[in-house]
Amino acid sequence: MLKNTPSQYGSLARALHWLMALLIIAMFALGFTMGIPEKGSALRALIQGSHINLGTLTFALLVLRVLWRSFNPVPVAGLSPLNARLAHWGHLLIYALLALQVLAGLAIVMTRTNPTPLWWGFELPGFGGSWHKALEEAHETLAWTLLAVLLGHVLMAVVHKLQGDASQRGMLGR
């Protein structure tokens, strides 16, 4: 089933969730290792380029996911009204942090003096600017904040699984 039901996410929502989870893990891995290779090295350029390209893909999927969520019921089976409300606000926080994170990354790229080519066949313009360092710091702070919120998300999924409630059927498809 493609669409969500009151008790379970549909196949598209689940695919977007798990694809984005993999992308976010890859983005964190690339982001945290980006500073290891020597500046100007081919390896560092590869890591940075991959991070930027996966960031643009993450943003595109985030937009698609938010649009899909807007037109489909969100399963709340197995959750109390309070937990359903907290889950709603928690998901909105994740979406907002992801959007801010990607937009901060985009702004960093645009403070470069040269355009940045993307795998998809176009370039992100480079306008230069003095905000580069501040944007990098904001991007890093957002990354740590997002990581904490995502760990809380995973922790709550584990708690609900251990409690044996039906909420885990939603994204696991069972």
XYZ file of N, CA and C in Angstrom:
522
model
N 0.844 -1.165 0.000
C 0.000 0.000 0.000
C 0.896 1.236 0.000
N 0.623 2.127 -0.916
C 1.428 3.332 -1.079
C 1.109 4.389 -0.022
N -0.188 4.571 0.250
C -0.618 5.621 1.184
C -0.621 5.129 2.627
N -0.543 6.103 3.536
C -0.635 5.808 4.961
C -2.060 5.413 5.330
N -2.156 4.637 6.401
C -3.453 4.327 7.000
C -3.403 4.853 8.432
N -4.513 4.841 9.147
C -4.473 5.309 10.537
C -3.559 4.479 11.441
N -3.210 3.255 11.022
C -2.383 2.404 11.887
C -0.983 2.140 11.340
N -0.710 2.545 10.106
C 0.588 2.192 9.529
C 0.977 3.178 8.424
N 2.280 3.474 8.364
C 2.782 4.288 7.258
C 2.750 3.469 5.977
N 2.506 4.140 4.867
C 2.513 3.482 3.571
C 3.933 3.236 3.095
N 4.050 2.521 1.989
C 5.373 2.141 1.483
C 6.207 3.355 1.079
N 5.586 4.410 0.542
C 6.367 5.589 0.153
C 6.914 6.304 1.385
N 6.097 6.497 2.394
C 6.562 7.159 3.623
C 7.685 6.347 4.283
N 7.534 5.025 4.307
C 8.584 4.183 4.903
C 9.866 4.254 4.083
N 9.746 4.201 2.765
C 10.941 4.275 1.909
C 11.648 5.606 2.096
N 10.891 6.703 2.140
C 11.507 8.018 2.350
C 12.177 8.094 3.725
N 11.528 7.557 4.742
C 12.086 7.571 6.104
C 13.429 6.859 6.144
N 13.467 5.628 5.648
C 14.693 4.833 5.763
C 15.779 5.312 4.807
N 15.410 5.814 3.631
C 16.400 6.389 2.726
C 17.023 7.636 3.345
N 16.181 8.467 3.939
C 16.715 9.661 4.602
C 17.564 9.290 5.811
N 17.179 8.256 6.539
C 18.000 7.813 7.673
C 19.397 7.420 7.191
N 19.462 6.663 6.098
C 20.768 6.278 5.542
C 21.550 7.495 5.061
N 20.873 8.422 4.396
C 21.542 9.638 3.927
C 22.076 10.463 5.096
N 21.291 10.576 6.143
C 21.716 11.369 7.301
C 22.919 10.725 7.978
N 22.923 9.406 8.089
C 24.092 8.707 8.650
C 25.318 8.978 7.779
N 25.151 8.880 6.463
C 26.269 9.154 5.548
C 26.730 10.598 5.664
N 25.779 11.526 5.788
C 26.134 12.945 5.911
C 26.939 13.196 7.190
N 26.517 12.585 8.293
C 27.276 12.747 9.537
C 28.669 12.152 9.390
N 28.769 10.967 8.809
C 30.083 10.329 8.631
C 30.991 11.205 7.773
N 30.475 11.715 6.674
C 31.278 12.584 5.812
C 31.623 13.892 6.510
N 30.645 14.476 7.190
C 30.878 15.743 7.880
C 31.928 15.631 8.972
N 31.888 14.534 9.732
C 32.836 14.379 10.831
C 34.228 13.985 10.359
N 34.343 13.422 9.157
C 35.669 13.043 8.647
C 36.236 14.063 7.668
N 35.443 15.049 7.304
C 35.852 16.023 6.295
C 37.151 16.745 6.643
N 37.366 17.032 7.903
C 38.546 17.784 8.305
C 39.804 16.947 8.466
N 39.698 15.635 8.317
C 40.863 14.775 8.524
C 41.874 14.867 7.382
N 41.448 14.700 6.128
C 42.438 14.799 5.040
C 43.003 16.220 4.928
N 44.175 16.300 4.395
C 44.861 17.580 4.233
C 44.062 18.506 3.321
N 44.039 19.803 3.676
C 43.361 20.784 2.822
C 43.963 20.750 1.432
N 43.088 20.792 0.436
C 43.539 20.775 -0.949
C 43.755 19.382 -1.520
N 43.633 18.340 -0.681
C 43.857 16.975 -1.164
C 42.645 16.480 -1.943
N 42.886 15.530 -2.821
C 41.804 14.952 -3.617
C 40.785 14.246 -2.719
N 41.261 13.596 -1.652
C 40.354 12.897 -0.748
C 39.425 13.882 -0.042
N 39.977 14.999 0.409
C 39.141 16.003 1.076
C 38.106 16.571 0.102
N 38.502 16.815 -1.138
C 37.572 17.326 -2.146
C 36.463 16.312 -2.418
N 36.827 15.031 -2.458
C 35.840 13.978 -2.673
C 34.839 13.929 -1.524
N 35.343 14.001 -0.298
C 34.462 13.968 0.879
C 33.546 15.191 0.884
N 34.116 16.377 0.649
C 33.302 17.598 0.630
C 32.258 17.547 -0.487
N 32.680 17.139 -1.674
C 31.748 17.060 -2.792
C 30.623 16.074 -2.528
N 30.959 14.935 -1.955
C 29.933 13.931 -1.624
C 28.978 14.475 -0.574
N 29.507 15.158 0.437
C 28.699 15.744 1.503
C 27.715 16.775 0.923
N 28.202 17.621 0.042
C 27.362 18.653 -0.568
C 26.282 18.019 -1.442
N 26.665 17.072 -2.266
C 25.700 16.429 -3.157
C 24.649 15.643 -2.389
N 25.066 14.905 -1.372
C 24.096 14.168 -0.559
C 23.205 15.129 0.218
N 23.749 16.289 0.583
C 22.938 17.314 1.245
C 21.831 17.835 0.346
N 22.140 18.053 -0.929
C 21.094 18.510 -1.856
C 20.039 17.426 -2.055
N 20.465 16.175 -2.114
C 19.520 15.064 -2.240
C 18.651 14.958 -0.986
N 19.256 15.111 0.175
C 18.519 15.067 1.438
C 17.449 16.156 1.467
N 17.808 17.350 1.011
C 16.840 18.445 1.007
C 15.675 18.148 0.064
N 15.980 17.635 -1.116
C 14.921 17.299 -2.071
C 13.984 16.244 -1.482
N 14.550 15.233 -0.837
C 13.719 14.194 -0.216
C 12.932 14.738 0.971
N 13.521 15.684 1.701
C 12.813 16.297 2.820
C 11.580 17.047 2.317
N 11.736 17.797 1.240
C 10.596 18.511 0.664
C 9.523 17.512 0.236
N 9.921 16.463 -0.455
C 8.977 15.432 -0.884
C 8.293 14.792 0.317
N 9.069 14.515 1.355
C 8.513 13.859 2.545
C 7.505 14.751 3.269
N 7.821 16.028 3.386
C 6.894 16.955 4.047
C 5.616 17.099 3.223
N 5.754 17.192 1.894
C 4.566 17.271 1.042
C 3.721 16.005 1.176
N 4.369 14.844 1.153
C 3.634 13.585 1.274
C 2.929 13.505 2.624
N 3.615 13.917 3.673
C 3.028 13.882 5.016
C 1.829 14.828 5.111
N 1.875 15.939 4.378
C 0.786 16.916 4.420
C -0.511 16.362 3.858
N -0.418 15.388 2.957
C -1.600 14.872 2.283
C -1.972 13.454 2.719
N -1.323 12.941 3.754
C -1.598 11.590 4.230
C -1.784 11.608 5.738
N -2.699 10.783 6.248
C -2.861 10.731 7.704
C -1.595 10.168 8.356
N -1.276 10.694 9.524
C -0.127 10.190 10.266
C -0.628 9.123 11.226
N -0.103 7.902 11.128
C -0.562 6.843 12.028
C -0.283 7.179 13.494
N -1.274 7.008 14.321
C -1.107 7.255 15.754
C -1.574 6.053 16.578
N -1.819 4.923 15.919
C -2.286 3.733 16.631
C -1.280 3.341 17.699
N -1.778 3.058 18.874
C -0.919 2.610 19.959
C -0.346 3.744 20.793
N -0.612 4.991 20.426
C -0.092 6.125 21.187
C -1.219 6.808 21.949
N -0.914 7.226 23.158
C -1.875 8.025 23.904
C -1.972 9.394 23.217
N -3.028 10.154 23.490
C -3.125 11.493 22.885
C -1.895 12.363 23.188
N -1.378 12.274 24.410
C -0.183 13.057 24.753
C 1.026 12.592 23.940
N 1.227 11.271 23.860
C 2.371 10.759 23.099
C 2.231 11.067 21.608
N 1.014 11.032 21.092
C 0.798 11.375 19.681
C 1.174 12.834 19.438
N 0.803 13.716 20.369
C 1.139 15.147 20.255
C 2.647 15.352 20.349
N 3.286 14.669 21.292
C 4.749 14.794 21.438
C 5.463 14.258 20.194
N 4.972 13.158 19.656
C 5.570 12.609 18.435
C 5.417 13.592 17.275
N 4.250 14.215 17.171
C 4.021 15.214 16.119
C 5.035 16.352 16.220
N 5.175 16.917 17.420
C 6.109 18.037 17.604
C 7.558 17.587 17.430
N 7.864 16.366 17.850
C 9.217 15.843 17.658
C 9.571 15.696 16.192
N 8.608 15.210 15.401
C 8.850 15.075 13.962
C 8.999 16.442 13.302
N 8.171 17.393 13.704
C 8.304 18.749 13.154
C 9.674 19.340 13.499
N 10.160 19.085 14.706
C 11.482 19.571 15.098
C 12.569 18.939 14.229
N 12.461 17.651 13.978
C 13.438 16.982 13.110
C 13.415 17.604 11.716
N 12.225 17.803 11.153
C 12.118 18.391 9.814
C 12.710 19.801 9.795
N 12.400 20.593 10.807
C 12.911 21.967 10.859
C 14.432 21.980 10.973
N 14.975 21.139 11.844
C 16.432 21.089 11.991
C 17.110 20.611 10.710
N 16.525 19.620 10.051
C 17.083 19.153 8.778
C 17.085 20.270 7.743
N 15.968 20.999 7.652
C 15.890 22.096 6.684
C 16.922 23.177 7.005
N 17.008 23.569 8.272
C 17.997 24.584 8.666
C 19.420 24.110 8.403
N 19.676 22.848 8.683
C 21.010 22.277 8.481
C 21.405 22.346 7.012
N 20.502 21.913 6.146
C 20.802 21.911 4.714
C 20.920 23.345 4.192
N 20.054 24.225 4.639
C 20.134 25.623 4.182
C 21.420 26.289 4.658
N 21.865 25.972 5.878
C 23.152 26.502 6.346
C 24.287 25.958 5.488
N 24.221 24.676 5.134
C 25.235 24.096 4.253
C 25.240 24.750 2.888
N 24.056 24.992 2.349
C 23.942 25.679 1.065
C 24.543 27.078 1.147
N 24.264 27.773 2.226
C 24.815 29.123 2.404
C 26.343 29.081 2.482
N 26.889 28.061 3.149
C 28.354 27.911 3.213
C 28.918 27.783 1.806
N 28.316 26.896 1.021
C 28.793 26.677 -0.349
C 28.719 27.971 -1.154
N 27.677 28.741 -0.943
C 27.500 29.959 -1.728
C 28.425 31.092 -1.284
N 29.081 30.940 -0.117
C 30.070 31.945 0.278
C 31.445 31.645 -0.317
N 31.545 30.543 -1.050
C 32.781 30.279 -1.787
C 32.868 31.276 -2.944
N 34.073 31.458 -3.457
C 34.226 32.402 -4.564
C 33.970 31.765 -5.922
N 33.999 30.441 -6.000
C 33.776 29.732 -7.260
C 32.518 28.878 -7.167
N 31.885 28.608 -8.305
C 30.723 27.718 -8.295
C 31.113 26.301 -7.875
N 30.149 25.578 -7.323
C 30.364 24.198 -6.891
C 29.549 23.274 -7.779
N 30.214 22.420 -8.570
C 29.455 21.508 -9.444
C 28.784 20.403 -8.631
N 27.601 20.009 -9.093
C 26.856 18.936 -8.446
C 26.778 17.739 -9.383
N 26.545 16.579 -8.816
C 26.426 15.348 -9.593
C 25.257 15.413 -10.570
N 24.269 16.245 -10.290
C 23.027 16.264 -11.054
C 23.153 17.118 -12.320
N 24.348 17.637 -12.598
C 24.568 18.355 -13.847
C 24.417 19.861 -13.772
N 24.278 20.415 -12.597
C 24.267 21.874 -12.504
C 25.190 22.309 -11.385
N 25.344 23.615 -11.212
C 26.281 24.159 -10.232
C 25.554 25.016 -9.215
N 26.100 25.035 -7.999
C 25.666 26.000 -7.001
C 26.584 27.211 -7.148
N 26.017 28.408 -7.260
C 26.869 29.583 -7.474
C 27.697 29.909 -6.235
N 28.841 30.507 -6.473
C 29.681 31.001 -5.387
C 29.741 32.507 -5.463
N 29.252 33.170 -4.440
C 29.206 34.630 -4.436
C 30.296 35.257 -3.576
N 30.988 34.421 -2.805
C 31.949 34.972 -1.853
C 31.218 35.540 -0.655
N 31.953 36.075 0.251
C 31.317 36.693 1.412
C 32.080 36.429 2.685
N 31.817 37.259 3.642
C 32.562 37.190 4.906
C 31.863 36.325 5.954
N 30.747 35.707 5.618
C 29.977 34.931 6.584
C 30.385 33.467 6.639
N 31.364 33.080 5.857
C 31.707 31.664 5.720
C 31.967 30.994 7.071
N 32.832 31.557 7.878
C 33.206 30.936 9.165
C 31.998 30.851 10.110
N 31.219 31.924 10.184
C 30.037 31.920 11.060
C 29.028 30.875 10.603
N 28.862 30.732 9.292
C 27.942 29.729 8.771
C 28.443 28.318 9.051
N 29.761 28.103 8.956
C 30.318 26.791 9.294
C 30.047 26.450 10.751
N 30.197 27.439 11.632
C 29.936 27.201 13.058
C 28.455 26.909 13.301
N 27.578 27.633 12.628
C 26.140 27.373 12.759
C 25.800 25.976 12.233
N 26.397 25.593 11.108
C 26.176 24.280 10.507
C 26.612 23.170 11.477
N 27.748 23.372 12.131
C 28.242 22.377 13.089
C 27.337 22.302 14.320
N 26.922 23.454 14.827
C 26.020 23.474 15.983
C 24.697 22.799 15.644
N 24.165 23.090 14.463
C 22.932 22.434 14.027
C 23.129 20.923 13.894
N 24.306 20.515 13.431
C 24.577 19.074 13.293
C 24.513 18.382 14.652
N 25.148 18.962 15.652
C 25.132 18.353 16.986
C 23.726 18.366 17.578
N 22.979 19.448 17.345
C 21.604 19.530 17.838
C 20.733 18.485 17.152
N 20.872 18.384 15.839
C 20.114 17.386 15.081
C 20.461 15.978 15.551
N 21.742 15.710 15.774
C 22.158 14.391 16.252
C 21.493 14.070 17.589
N 21.459 15.023 18.508
C 20.827 14.792 19.814
C 19.335 14.498 19.654
N 18.663 15.258 18.801
C 17.227 15.050 18.596
C 16.974 13.702 17.917
N 17.805 13.345 16.944
C 17.641 12.049 16.279
C 17.908 10.884 17.228
N 18.880 11.042 18.107
C 19.119 9.999 19.104
C 17.914 9.869 20.040
N 17.290 10.996 20.380
C 16.063 10.960 21.172
C 14.939 10.253 20.425
N 14.854 10.495 19.123
C 13.861 9.834 18.269
C 14.062 8.317 18.287
N 15.302 7.892 18.120
C 15.619 6.462 18.132
C 15.336 5.876 19.523
N 15.710 6.601 20.565
C 15.468 6.141 21.928
C 13.970 5.938 22.175
N 13.153 6.877 21.716
C 11.714 6.733 21.916
C 11.166 5.543 21.116
N 11.722 5.291 19.934
C 11.295 4.116 19.160
C 11.620 2.838 19.923
N 12.800 2.788 20.532
C 13.195 1.617 21.312
C 12.292 1.464 22.537
N 12.005 2.566 23.222
C 11.131 2.522 24.400
C 9.762 1.970 24.015
N 9.193 2.483 22.912
C 7.877 1.988 22.486
C 7.937 0.521 22.087
N 9.028 0.115 21.478
C 9.190 -1.298 21.102
C 9.234 -2.171 22.368
N 10.005 -1.737 23.369
C 10.116 -2.500 24.618
C 8.797 -2.528 25.384
N 8.008 -1.465 25.259
C 6.702 -1.437 25.912
C 5.689 -2.321 25.193
N 6.035 -2.718 23.974
C 5.161 -3.608 23.225
C 3.937 -2.945 22.633
N 3.964 -1.600 22.527
C 2.787 -0.958 21.951
C 2.803 -1.062 20.427
N 1.694 -0.720 19.822
C 1.515 -0.903 18.380
C 2.162 0.190 17.540
N 2.723 1.216 18.176
C 3.255 2.338 17.405
C 4.402 1.944 16.497
N 5.132 0.900 16.846
C 6.278 0.485 16.030
C 5.885 -0.183 14.733
N 4.645 -0.641 14.654
C 4.185 -1.223 13.382
C 4.190 -0.179 12.288
N 4.024 1.080 12.674
C 3.882 2.146 11.696
C 5.038 2.244 10.706
N 6.248 2.437 11.184
C 7.379 2.653 10.292
C 8.100 1.358 9.939
N 7.913 0.338 10.744
C 8.544 -0.943 10.446
C 7.721 -1.765 9.456
N 6.481 -1.378 9.254
C 5.649 -2.055 8.272
C 5.096 -3.384 8.734
N 5.029 -3.567 10.035
C 4.506 -4.847 10.566
C 3.238 -4.615 11.335
